mmCIF file with all atom_site columns, C-alpha atoms in Angstrom:
data_model
loop_
_atom_site.group_PDB
_atom_site.id
_atom_site.type_symbol
_atom_site.label_atom_id
_atom_site.label_alt_id
_atom_site.label_comp_id
_atom_site.label_asym_id
_atom_site.label_entity_id
_atom_site.label_seq_id
_atom_site.pdbx_PDB_ins_code
_atom_site.Cartn_x
_atom_site.Cartn_y
_atom_site.Cartn_z
_atom_site.occupancy
_atom_site.B_iso_or_equiv
_atom_site.pdbx_formal_charge
_atom_site.auth_seq_id
_atom_site.auth_comp_id
_atom_site.auth_asym_id
_atom_site.auth_atom_id
_atom_site.pdbx_PDB_model_num
ATOM 1   C CA . MET A 1 1   ? -13.370 -86.564 77.802 1.00 49.00 ? 1   MET A CA 1
ATOM 2   C CA . ALA A 1 2   ? -13.564 -84.838 74.451 1.00 52.00 ? 2   ALA A CA 1
ATOM 3   C CA . ASN A 1 3   ? -15.286 -86.657 71.655 1.00 59.00 ? 3   ASN A CA 1
ATOM 4   C CA . PRO A 1 4   ? -12.542 -87.564 69.130 1.00 55.00 ? 4   PRO A CA 1
ATOM 5   C CA . GLN A 1 5   ? -15.074 -87.243 66.331 1.00 61.00 ? 5   GLN A CA 1
ATOM 6   C CA . SER A 1 6   ? -15.456 -83.528 67.134 1.00 60.00 ? 6   SER A CA 1
ATOM 7   C CA . ALA A 1 7   ? -11.744 -82.769 66.696 1.00 60.00 ? 7   ALA A CA 1
ATOM 8   C CA . PRO A 1 8   ? -11.100 -80.245 63.927 1.00 62.00 ? 8   PRO A CA 1
ATOM 9   C CA . SER A 1 9   ? -9.582  -81.509 60.703 1.00 59.00 ? 9   SER A CA 1
ATOM 10  C CA . LEU A 1 10  ? -6.952  -79.741 58.638 1.00 59.00 ? 10  LEU A CA 1
ATOM 11  C CA . ALA A 1 11  ? -7.097  -79.435 54.873 1.00 64.00 ? 11  ALA A CA 1
ATOM 12  C CA . ALA A 1 12  ? -4.455  -78.097 52.507 1.00 68.00 ? 12  ALA A CA 1
ATOM 13  C CA . VAL A 1 13  ? -5.646  -75.098 50.491 1.00 78.00 ? 13  VAL A CA 1
ATOM 14  C CA . SER A 1 14  ? -4.262  -72.905 47.758 1.00 82.00 ? 14  SER A CA 1
ATOM 15  C CA . ALA A 1 15  ? -2.247  -69.895 48.878 1.00 85.00 ? 15  ALA A CA 1
ATOM 16  C CA . VAL A 1 16  ? -4.118  -67.715 46.362 1.00 88.00 ? 16  VAL A CA 1
ATOM 17  C CA . ALA A 1 17  ? -7.562  -69.305 46.453 1.00 82.00 ? 17  ALA A CA 1
ATOM 18  C CA . ALA A 1 18  ? -9.142  -65.963 47.422 1.00 82.00 ? 18  ALA A CA 1
ATOM 19  C CA . LEU A 1 19  ? -7.917  -64.278 44.230 1.00 83.00 ? 19  LEU A CA 1
ATOM 20  C CA . THR A 1 20  ? -10.518 -63.838 41.537 1.00 75.00 ? 20  THR A CA 1
ATOM 21  C CA . ALA A 1 21  ? -9.060  -64.845 38.202 1.00 67.00 ? 21  ALA A CA 1
ATOM 22  C CA . PRO A 1 22  ? -9.483  -62.264 35.438 1.00 69.00 ? 22  PRO A CA 1
ATOM 23  C CA . ALA A 1 23  ? -11.807 -63.173 32.604 1.00 71.00 ? 23  ALA A CA 1
ATOM 24  C CA . PRO A 1 24  ? -9.682  -64.005 29.526 1.00 66.00 ? 24  PRO A CA 1
ATOM 25  C CA . HIS A 1 25  ? -10.199 -61.649 26.619 1.00 66.00 ? 25  HIS A CA 1
ATOM 26  C CA . GLY A 1 26  ? -8.336  -61.228 23.355 1.00 71.00 ? 26  GLY A CA 1
ATOM 27  C CA . ASN A 1 27  ? -4.884  -62.713 22.996 1.00 84.00 ? 27  ASN A CA 1
ATOM 28  C CA . ILE A 1 28  ? -3.254  -64.193 26.083 1.00 89.00 ? 28  ILE A CA 1
ATOM 29  C CA . GLY A 1 29  ? 0.325   -62.956 26.283 1.00 92.00 ? 29  GLY A CA 1
ATOM 30  C CA . VAL A 1 30  ? 0.930   -64.176 29.838 1.00 94.00 ? 30  VAL A CA 1
ATOM 31  C CA . ALA A 1 31  ? -0.297  -67.334 31.543 1.00 93.00 ? 31  ALA A CA 1
ATOM 32  C CA . ILE A 1 32  ? 0.098   -67.441 35.328 1.00 94.00 ? 32  ILE A CA 1
ATOM 33  C CA . SER A 1 33  ? -0.545  -70.595 37.321 1.00 93.00 ? 33  SER A CA 1
ATOM 34  C CA . GLU A 1 34  ? 0.055   -71.795 40.851 1.00 93.00 ? 34  GLU A CA 1
ATOM 35  C CA . ILE A 1 35  ? 2.140   -74.952 41.127 1.00 91.00 ? 35  ILE A CA 1
ATOM 36  C CA . VAL A 1 36  ? 2.793   -76.995 44.256 1.00 88.00 ? 36  VAL A CA 1
ATOM 37  C CA . PRO A 1 37  ? 6.228   -78.605 44.254 1.00 89.00 ? 37  PRO A CA 1
ATOM 38  C CA . SER A 1 38  ? 7.891   -80.024 47.340 1.00 89.00 ? 38  SER A CA 1
ATOM 39  C CA . ILE A 1 39  ? 10.614  -77.703 48.674 1.00 92.00 ? 39  ILE A CA 1
ATOM 40  C CA . VAL A 1 40  ? 13.406  -78.490 51.141 1.00 91.00 ? 40  VAL A CA 1
ATOM 41  C CA . SER A 1 41  ? 16.202  -76.113 52.126 1.00 93.00 ? 41  SER A CA 1
ATOM 42  C CA . LEU A 1 42  ? 19.681  -77.615 52.328 1.00 93.00 ? 42  LEU A CA 1
ATOM 43  C CA . ALA A 1 43  ? 22.595  -76.065 54.252 1.00 95.00 ? 43  ALA A CA 1
ATOM 44  C CA . ALA A 1 44  ? 26.014  -77.711 54.282 1.00 95.00 ? 44  ALA A CA 1
ATOM 45  C CA . ARG A 1 45  ? 27.501  -78.375 57.707 1.00 95.00 ? 45  ARG A CA 1
ATOM 46  C CA . ALA A 1 46  ? 30.782  -76.585 58.366 1.00 95.00 ? 46  ALA A CA 1
ATOM 47  C CA . GLY A 1 47  ? 33.655  -78.437 56.714 1.00 94.00 ? 47  GLY A CA 1
ATOM 48  C CA . HIS A 1 48  ? 31.382  -80.941 54.948 1.00 95.00 ? 48  HIS A CA 1
ATOM 49  C CA . GLN A 1 49  ? 30.480  -79.303 51.639 1.00 94.00 ? 49  GLN A CA 1
ATOM 50  C CA . ALA A 1 50  ? 32.730  -81.681 49.689 1.00 95.00 ? 50  ALA A CA 1
ATOM 51  C CA . ASP A 1 51  ? 31.169  -84.641 51.515 1.00 95.00 ? 51  ASP A CA 1
ATOM 52  C CA . LEU A 1 52  ? 27.697  -83.282 50.752 1.00 94.00 ? 52  LEU A CA 1
ATOM 53  C CA . ALA A 1 53  ? 28.540  -82.895 47.072 1.00 95.00 ? 53  ALA A CA 1
ATOM 54  C CA . ALA A 1 54  ? 29.808  -86.473 46.946 1.00 94.00 ? 54  ALA A CA 1
ATOM 55  C CA . ALA A 1 55  ? 26.677  -87.780 48.695 1.00 92.00 ? 55  ALA A CA 1
ATOM 56  C CA . ILE A 1 56  ? 24.414  -85.951 46.236 1.00 92.00 ? 56  ILE A CA 1
ATOM 57  C CA . ALA A 1 57  ? 26.374  -87.278 43.283 1.00 93.00 ? 57  ALA A CA 1
ATOM 58  C CA . ALA A 1 58  ? 26.097  -90.816 44.651 1.00 91.00 ? 58  ALA A CA 1
ATOM 59  C CA . SER A 1 59  ? 22.432  -90.704 45.704 1.00 87.00 ? 59  SER A CA 1
ATOM 60  C CA . ALA A 1 60  ? 20.858  -88.374 43.131 1.00 87.00 ? 60  ALA A CA 1
ATOM 61  C CA . GLY A 1 61  ? 23.350  -88.277 40.269 1.00 90.00 ? 61  GLY A CA 1
ATOM 62  C CA . ALA A 1 62  ? 23.511  -84.466 40.411 1.00 91.00 ? 62  ALA A CA 1
ATOM 63  C CA . THR A 1 63  ? 26.223  -81.903 41.056 1.00 93.00 ? 63  THR A CA 1
ATOM 64  C CA . LEU A 1 64  ? 25.910  -79.119 43.597 1.00 93.00 ? 64  LEU A CA 1
ATOM 65  C CA . PRO A 1 65  ? 25.652  -75.853 41.641 1.00 95.00 ? 65  PRO A CA 1
ATOM 66  C CA . PRO A 1 66  ? 27.293  -72.572 42.673 1.00 96.00 ? 66  PRO A CA 1
ATOM 67  C CA . PRO A 1 67  ? 25.100  -69.683 43.871 1.00 96.00 ? 67  PRO A CA 1
ATOM 68  C CA . GLY A 1 68  ? 22.797  -68.392 41.128 1.00 97.00 ? 68  GLY A CA 1
ATOM 69  C CA . HIS A 1 69  ? 22.740  -71.675 39.214 1.00 97.00 ? 69  HIS A CA 1
ATOM 70  C CA . ILE A 1 70  ? 20.612  -74.843 39.068 1.00 96.00 ? 70  ILE A CA 1
ATOM 71  C CA . SER A 1 71  ? 21.483  -78.500 38.569 1.00 94.00 ? 71  SER A CA 1
ATOM 72  C CA . HIS A 1 72  ? 19.087  -81.388 37.977 1.00 91.00 ? 72  HIS A CA 1
ATOM 73  C CA . SER A 1 73  ? 18.768  -85.097 38.598 1.00 88.00 ? 73  SER A CA 1
ATOM 74  C CA . ALA A 1 74  ? 16.001  -87.320 37.288 1.00 83.00 ? 74  ALA A CA 1
ATOM 75  C CA . ASP A 1 75  ? 13.395  -85.891 39.690 1.00 84.00 ? 75  ASP A CA 1
ATOM 76  C CA . LEU A 1 76  ? 15.163  -83.246 41.808 1.00 89.00 ? 76  LEU A CA 1
ATOM 77  C CA . SER A 1 77  ? 16.409  -79.728 41.109 1.00 93.00 ? 77  SER A CA 1
ATOM 78  C CA . PHE A 1 78  ? 19.103  -78.113 43.258 1.00 95.00 ? 78  PHE A CA 1
ATOM 79  C CA . LEU A 1 79  ? 18.948  -74.299 43.318 1.00 97.00 ? 79  LEU A CA 1
ATOM 80  C CA . GLY A 1 80  ? 22.090  -72.559 44.534 1.00 97.00 ? 80  GLY A CA 1
ATOM 81  C CA . VAL A 1 81  ? 20.864  -69.590 46.571 1.00 95.00 ? 81  VAL A CA 1
ATOM 82  C CA . ALA A 1 82  ? 23.940  -68.690 48.660 1.00 95.00 ? 82  ALA A CA 1
ATOM 83  C CA . PRO A 1 83  ? 27.386  -70.111 49.478 1.00 95.00 ? 83  PRO A CA 1
ATOM 84  C CA . GLY A 1 84  ? 26.746  -73.484 51.105 1.00 95.00 ? 84  GLY A CA 1
ATOM 85  C CA . ARG A 1 85  ? 22.944  -73.192 50.744 1.00 96.00 ? 85  ARG A CA 1
ATOM 86  C CA . TRP A 1 86  ? 20.523  -74.695 48.261 1.00 96.00 ? 86  TRP A CA 1
ATOM 87  C CA . PHE A 1 87  ? 16.824  -75.297 47.761 1.00 95.00 ? 87  PHE A CA 1
ATOM 88  C CA . VAL A 1 88  ? 15.757  -78.742 46.580 1.00 93.00 ? 88  VAL A CA 1
ATOM 89  C CA . ILE A 1 89  ? 12.668  -78.716 44.354 1.00 92.00 ? 89  ILE A CA 1
ATOM 90  C CA . ALA A 1 90  ? 10.793  -81.954 43.688 1.00 87.00 ? 90  ALA A CA 1
ATOM 91  C CA . PRO A 1 91  ? 7.452   -83.033 42.223 1.00 82.00 ? 91  PRO A CA 1
ATOM 92  C CA . PRO A 1 92  ? 4.504   -82.862 44.658 1.00 76.00 ? 92  PRO A CA 1
ATOM 93  C CA . ALA A 1 93  ? 4.888   -85.381 47.471 1.00 65.00 ? 93  ALA A CA 1
ATOM 94  C CA . PRO A 1 94  ? 4.173   -85.514 51.194 1.00 62.00 ? 94  PRO A CA 1
ATOM 95  C CA . PRO A 1 95  ? 6.781   -82.996 52.467 1.00 56.00 ? 95  PRO A CA 1
ATOM 96  C CA . ALA A 1 96  ? 7.774   -85.138 55.451 1.00 59.00 ? 96  ALA A CA 1
ATOM 97  C CA . LEU A 1 97  ? 8.535   -88.049 53.140 1.00 61.00 ? 97  LEU A CA 1
ATOM 98  C CA . LEU A 1 98  ? 10.772  -85.970 50.875 1.00 71.00 ? 98  LEU A CA 1
ATOM 99  C CA . GLU A 1 99  ? 12.627  -84.459 53.817 1.00 73.00 ? 99  GLU A CA 1
ATOM 100 C CA . PHE A 1 100 ? 13.053  -87.886 55.412 1.00 73.00 ? 100 PHE A CA 1
ATOM 101 C CA . THR A 1 101 ? 14.404  -89.353 52.177 1.00 80.00 ? 101 THR A CA 1
ATOM 102 C CA . LEU A 1 102 ? 16.925  -86.544 51.776 1.00 85.00 ? 102 LEU A CA 1
ATOM 103 C CA . ARG A 1 103 ? 17.864  -86.668 55.441 1.00 85.00 ? 103 ARG A CA 1
ATOM 104 C CA . GLN A 1 104 ? 18.631  -90.373 55.174 1.00 85.00 ? 104 GLN A CA 1
ATOM 105 C CA . ALA A 1 105 ? 21.066  -89.694 52.323 1.00 86.00 ? 105 ALA A CA 1
ATOM 106 C CA . LEU A 1 106 ? 22.460  -86.286 53.277 1.00 90.00 ? 106 LEU A CA 1
ATOM 107 C CA . GLY A 1 107 ? 21.748  -85.665 56.952 1.00 88.00 ? 107 GLY A CA 1
ATOM 108 C CA . ALA A 1 108 ? 25.291  -86.392 58.086 1.00 90.00 ? 108 ALA A CA 1
ATOM 109 C CA . TYR A 1 109 ? 26.602  -83.491 56.018 1.00 93.00 ? 109 TYR A CA 1
ATOM 110 C CA . ALA A 1 110 ? 23.746  -80.962 55.893 1.00 94.00 ? 110 ALA A CA 1
ATOM 111 C CA . THR A 1 111 ? 20.837  -79.412 57.762 1.00 92.00 ? 111 THR A CA 1
ATOM 112 C CA . LEU A 1 112 ? 17.504  -79.923 55.990 1.00 91.00 ? 112 LEU A CA 1
ATOM 113 C CA . THR A 1 113 ? 14.270  -77.993 56.572 1.00 90.00 ? 113 THR A CA 1
ATOM 114 C CA . ASP A 1 114 ? 10.933  -78.558 54.864 1.00 89.00 ? 114 ASP A CA 1
ATOM 115 C CA . GLN A 1 115 ? 9.746   -75.332 53.189 1.00 91.00 ? 115 GLN A CA 1
ATOM 116 C CA . THR A 1 116 ? 6.784   -76.676 51.220 1.00 88.00 ? 116 THR A CA 1
ATOM 117 C CA . ASP A 1 117 ? 3.994   -75.272 53.377 1.00 87.00 ? 117 ASP A CA 1
ATOM 118 C CA . GLY A 1 118 ? 5.774   -71.968 53.928 1.00 92.00 ? 118 GLY A CA 1
ATOM 119 C CA . ARG A 1 119 ? 6.154   -70.985 50.281 1.00 94.00 ? 119 ARG A CA 1
ATOM 120 C CA . ALA A 1 120 ? 3.868   -70.542 47.317 1.00 94.00 ? 120 ALA A CA 1
ATOM 121 C CA . VAL A 1 121 ? 5.148   -70.953 43.768 1.00 95.00 ? 121 VAL A CA 1
ATOM 122 C CA . LEU A 1 122 ? 3.703   -69.185 40.743 1.00 96.00 ? 122 LEU A CA 1
ATOM 123 C CA . ARG A 1 123 ? 4.643   -70.091 37.179 1.00 95.00 ? 123 ARG A CA 1
ATOM 124 C CA . ILE A 1 124 ? 4.556   -67.400 34.516 1.00 96.00 ? 124 ILE A CA 1
ATOM 125 C CA . ASN A 1 125 ? 5.042   -68.067 30.827 1.00 94.00 ? 125 ASN A CA 1
ATOM 126 C CA . GLY A 1 126 ? 4.113   -66.685 27.459 1.00 95.00 ? 126 GLY A CA 1
ATOM 127 C CA . PRO A 1 127 ? 5.531   -64.230 24.937 1.00 95.00 ? 127 PRO A CA 1
ATOM 128 C CA . ALA A 1 128 ? 5.088   -61.273 27.301 1.00 95.00 ? 128 ALA A CA 1
ATOM 129 C CA . ALA A 1 129 ? 6.454   -62.933 30.433 1.00 96.00 ? 129 ALA A CA 1
ATOM 130 C CA . VAL A 1 130 ? 9.714   -60.987 30.455 1.00 95.00 ? 130 VAL A CA 1
ATOM 131 C CA . ALA A 1 131 ? 7.953   -57.686 29.713 1.00 96.00 ? 131 ALA A CA 1
ATOM 132 C CA . THR A 1 132 ? 5.609   -58.352 32.637 1.00 96.00 ? 132 THR A CA 1
ATOM 133 C CA . LEU A 1 133 ? 8.392   -59.225 35.059 1.00 96.00 ? 133 LEU A CA 1
ATOM 134 C CA . ALA A 1 134 ? 10.454  -56.213 33.956 1.00 95.00 ? 134 ALA A CA 1
ATOM 135 C CA . LYS A 1 135 ? 7.885   -54.003 35.716 1.00 96.00 ? 135 LYS A CA 1
ATOM 136 C CA . LEU A 1 136 ? 8.463   -55.765 39.031 1.00 96.00 ? 136 LEU A CA 1
ATOM 137 C CA . VAL A 1 137 ? 11.885  -57.414 39.184 1.00 95.00 ? 137 VAL A CA 1
ATOM 138 C CA . PRO A 1 138 ? 15.162  -55.394 39.272 1.00 95.00 ? 138 PRO A CA 1
ATOM 139 C CA . LEU A 1 139 ? 17.023  -58.006 37.207 1.00 95.00 ? 139 LEU A CA 1
ATOM 140 C CA . ASP A 1 140 ? 18.100  -58.272 33.594 1.00 95.00 ? 140 ASP A CA 1
ATOM 141 C CA . LEU A 1 141 ? 16.057  -61.286 32.480 1.00 94.00 ? 141 LEU A CA 1
ATOM 142 C CA . HIS A 1 142 ? 17.424  -61.420 28.931 1.00 92.00 ? 142 HIS A CA 1
ATOM 143 C CA . PRO A 1 143 ? 18.406  -65.043 28.215 1.00 91.00 ? 143 PRO A CA 1
ATOM 144 C CA . SER A 1 144 ? 21.999  -63.983 27.542 1.00 92.00 ? 144 SER A CA 1
ATOM 145 C CA . VAL A 1 145 ? 22.208  -62.857 31.176 1.00 93.00 ? 145 VAL A CA 1
ATOM 146 C CA . PHE A 1 146 ? 19.552  -64.876 33.006 1.00 95.00 ? 146 PHE A CA 1
ATOM 147 C CA . GLY A 1 147 ? 19.250  -67.981 30.896 1.00 93.00 ? 147 GLY A CA 1
ATOM 148 C CA . ALA A 1 148 ? 18.292  -71.587 31.464 1.00 91.00 ? 148 ALA A CA 1
ATOM 149 C CA . GLY A 1 149 ? 19.607  -72.901 34.747 1.00 92.00 ? 149 GLY A CA 1
ATOM 150 C CA . ARG A 1 150 ? 19.772  -69.525 36.500 1.00 96.00 ? 150 ARG A CA 1
ATOM 151 C CA . VAL A 1 151 ? 18.168  -68.586 39.820 1.00 97.00 ? 151 VAL A CA 1
ATOM 152 C CA . ALA A 1 152 ? 18.193  -65.422 41.930 1.00 97.00 ? 152 ALA A CA 1
ATOM 153 C CA . GLN A 1 153 ? 16.841  -64.111 45.201 1.00 96.00 ? 153 GLN A CA 1
ATOM 154 C CA . THR A 1 154 ? 15.549  -60.582 44.786 1.00 96.00 ? 154 THR A CA 1
ATOM 155 C CA . ILE A 1 155 ? 12.475  -58.413 45.388 1.00 95.00 ? 155 ILE A CA 1
ATOM 156 C CA . ALA A 1 156 ? 9.338   -57.776 43.385 1.00 95.00 ? 156 ALA A CA 1
ATOM 157 C CA . SER A 1 157 ? 6.718   -55.233 44.407 1.00 88.00 ? 157 SER A CA 1
ATOM 158 C CA . HIS A 1 158 ? 8.581   -54.863 47.742 1.00 92.00 ? 158 HIS A CA 1
ATOM 159 C CA . ILE A 1 159 ? 8.248   -58.614 48.385 1.00 96.00 ? 159 ILE A CA 1
ATOM 160 C CA . ASN A 1 160 ? 11.161  -61.034 48.731 1.00 96.00 ? 160 ASN A CA 1
ATOM 161 C CA . ILE A 1 161 ? 11.080  -63.682 46.010 1.00 97.00 ? 161 ILE A CA 1
ATOM 162 C CA . MET A 1 162 ? 13.177  -66.433 44.500 1.00 97.00 ? 162 MET A CA 1
ATOM 163 C CA . ILE A 1 163 ? 12.952  -66.641 40.707 1.00 97.00 ? 163 ILE A CA 1
ATOM 164 C CA . TRP A 1 164 ? 14.346  -69.153 38.238 1.00 96.00 ? 164 TRP A CA 1
ATOM 165 C CA . ARG A 1 165 ? 14.028  -69.709 34.509 1.00 94.00 ? 165 ARG A CA 1
ATOM 166 C CA . ASN A 1 166 ? 12.584  -72.956 33.165 1.00 90.00 ? 166 ASN A CA 1
ATOM 167 C CA . GLY A 1 167 ? 14.494  -74.072 30.090 1.00 82.00 ? 167 GLY A CA 1
ATOM 168 C CA . ALA A 1 168 ? 15.340  -71.720 27.264 1.00 77.00 ? 168 ALA A CA 1
ATOM 169 C CA . GLY A 1 169 ? 11.880  -70.219 26.727 1.00 83.00 ? 169 GLY A CA 1
ATOM 170 C CA . GLN A 1 170 ? 9.919   -67.479 28.467 1.00 90.00 ? 170 GLN A CA 1
ATOM 171 C CA . SER A 1 171 ? 8.877   -69.532 31.458 1.00 94.00 ? 171 SER A CA 1
ATOM 172 C CA . PHE A 1 172 ? 9.749   -68.671 35.054 1.00 96.00 ? 172 PHE A CA 1
ATOM 173 C CA . ASP A 1 173 ? 8.898   -70.027 38.476 1.00 96.00 ? 173 ASP A CA 1
ATOM 174 C CA . ILE A 1 174 ? 8.686   -67.617 41.406 1.00 97.00 ? 174 ILE A CA 1
ATOM 175 C CA . ALA A 1 175 ? 8.664   -68.736 45.044 1.00 97.00 ? 175 ALA A CA 1
ATOM 176 C CA . VAL A 1 176 ? 7.311   -66.331 47.639 1.00 97.00 ? 176 VAL A CA 1
ATOM 177 C CA . PHE A 1 177 ? 6.551   -66.656 51.339 1.00 96.00 ? 177 PHE A CA 1
ATOM 178 C CA . ARG A 1 178 ? 2.993   -67.948 51.610 1.00 94.00 ? 178 ARG A CA 1
ATOM 179 C CA . GLY A 1 179 ? 1.751   -64.958 53.615 1.00 93.00 ? 179 GLY A CA 1
ATOM 180 C CA . PHE A 1 180 ? 2.691   -62.616 50.750 1.00 95.00 ? 180 PHE A CA 1
ATOM 181 C CA . ALA A 1 181 ? 1.475   -64.851 47.916 1.00 95.00 ? 181 ALA A CA 1
ATOM 182 C CA . LEU A 1 182 ? -1.916  -63.211 47.409 1.00 94.00 ? 182 LEU A CA 1
ATOM 183 C CA . SER A 1 183 ? -0.489  -59.688 47.329 1.00 95.00 ? 183 SER A CA 1
ATOM 184 C CA . PHE A 1 184 ? 2.278   -60.753 44.947 1.00 96.00 ? 184 PHE A CA 1
ATOM 185 C CA . ALA A 1 185 ? -0.149  -62.553 42.627 1.00 95.00 ? 185 ALA A CA 1
ATOM 186 C CA . GLU A 1 186 ? -2.307  -59.427 42.446 1.00 94.00 ? 186 GLU A CA 1
ATOM 187 C CA . SER A 1 187 ? 0.736   -57.333 41.470 1.00 95.00 ? 187 SER A CA 1
ATOM 188 C CA . LEU A 1 188 ? 1.774   -59.897 38.872 1.00 95.00 ? 188 LEU A CA 1
ATOM 189 C CA . ILE A 1 189 ? -1.672  -59.998 37.282 1.00 93.00 ? 189 ILE A CA 1
ATOM 190 C CA . ALA A 1 190 ? -1.885  -56.190 37.217 1.00 93.00 ? 190 ALA A CA 1
ATOM 191 C CA . SER A 1 191 ? 1.499   -56.012 35.488 1.00 94.00 ? 191 SER A CA 1
ATOM 192 C CA . ALA A 1 192 ? 0.411   -58.556 32.884 1.00 93.00 ? 192 ALA A CA 1
ATOM 193 C CA . ALA A 1 193 ? -3.022  -57.046 32.224 1.00 90.00 ? 193 ALA A CA 1
ATOM 194 C CA . GLU A 1 194 ? -2.007  -54.997 29.176 1.00 90.00 ? 194 GLU A CA 1
ATOM 195 C CA . PHE A 1 195 ? -0.730  -58.125 27.413 1.00 92.00 ? 195 PHE A CA 1
ATOM 196 C CA . GLY A 1 196 ? -3.768  -60.307 28.095 1.00 91.00 ? 196 GLY A CA 1
ATOM 197 C CA . VAL A 1 197 ? -3.477  -62.607 31.092 1.00 92.00 ? 197 VAL A CA 1
ATOM 198 C CA . SER A 1 198 ? -4.915  -65.859 32.381 1.00 91.00 ? 198 SER A CA 1
ATOM 199 C CA . PHE A 1 199 ? -4.590  -67.078 35.952 1.00 91.00 ? 199 PHE A CA 1
ATOM 200 C CA . THR A 1 200 ? -5.079  -70.591 37.328 1.00 88.00 ? 200 THR A CA 1
ATOM 201 C CA . PRO A 1 201 ? -4.820  -71.273 41.086 1.00 85.00 ? 201 PRO A CA 1
ATOM 202 C CA . ASN A 1 202 ? -4.079  -74.778 42.324 1.00 81.00 ? 202 ASN A CA 1
ATOM 203 C CA . LEU A 1 203 ? -7.332  -75.389 44.151 1.00 60.00 ? 203 LEU A CA 1
ATOM 204 C CA . GLU A 1 204 ? -6.219  -78.762 45.485 1.00 57.00 ? 204 GLU A CA 1
ATOM 205 C CA . GLY A 1 205 ? -3.445  -77.168 47.555 1.00 48.00 ? 205 GLY A CA 1
ATOM 206 C CA . PRO A 1 206 ? -0.158  -78.844 48.506 1.00 47.00 ? 206 PRO A CA 1
ATOM 207 C CA . ALA A 1 207 ? 0.234   -82.549 49.111 1.00 47.00 ? 207 ALA A CA 1
ATOM 208 C CA . PRO A 1 208 ? -0.953  -83.549 52.612 1.00 44.00 ? 208 PRO A CA 1
#
C-alpha cells in the first residue's frame, strides 16, 4: 500500500512566473501586471435567455449585456462575448465555490464552466497603453469606439485573446489561454519597451 505521505501535492503557480521582468529605467509609460480573477463561462440554454436574465437581475442585481458590452453588479462583471454567451469575472475565490454559487442561482437556465485555471489575465495601464496595444491588436481602441464597458474577442501576436477596458482611463484587462500566456506577455513587453515598461507577475498564483 502506498504511503499517503508520499503522494504528490499540487500548488497553484503564476502562468508567467518564468518571465524575467525588465529592469525599470526612465519614465514608465506602461505598467503590466498579472491578475488572478475567478472566471466562469455562462451559456444560456435554448429558449431560456429571458429566464436567465431575470435570474441574474434577481440574484446579482445586474442586467445581461449584449455581445461586446459589460455589465456589473456589486462583485461580478458579465462580459458579453457572443449571442447567448457571457464570461463572469469575480474577485479571486476558490473557482469551485464561485461556480457552485452561480450554478445554484442560474443552473436551471444556463450551462456554467469554470475557466479560472485555463486562462491568464494581464492588466495593462499607463499613458502609453493604447499605443502599445495598437502594435498587436487589430481594433480601434480610441475611447469613442472602445470605451468603458466594452469587450472584444480578437487576436494579438497571432494569439486569441479577450480584451476589455477598465473604466474611462487607459487601463485594459486581457485574458489569454494559459498555455499562450508566456508568449503573449513577452510580445506585450516588447511592444511596450520603447515607452518604458514595468512588469509584475502574480507569484502567488490563482486561488486554490
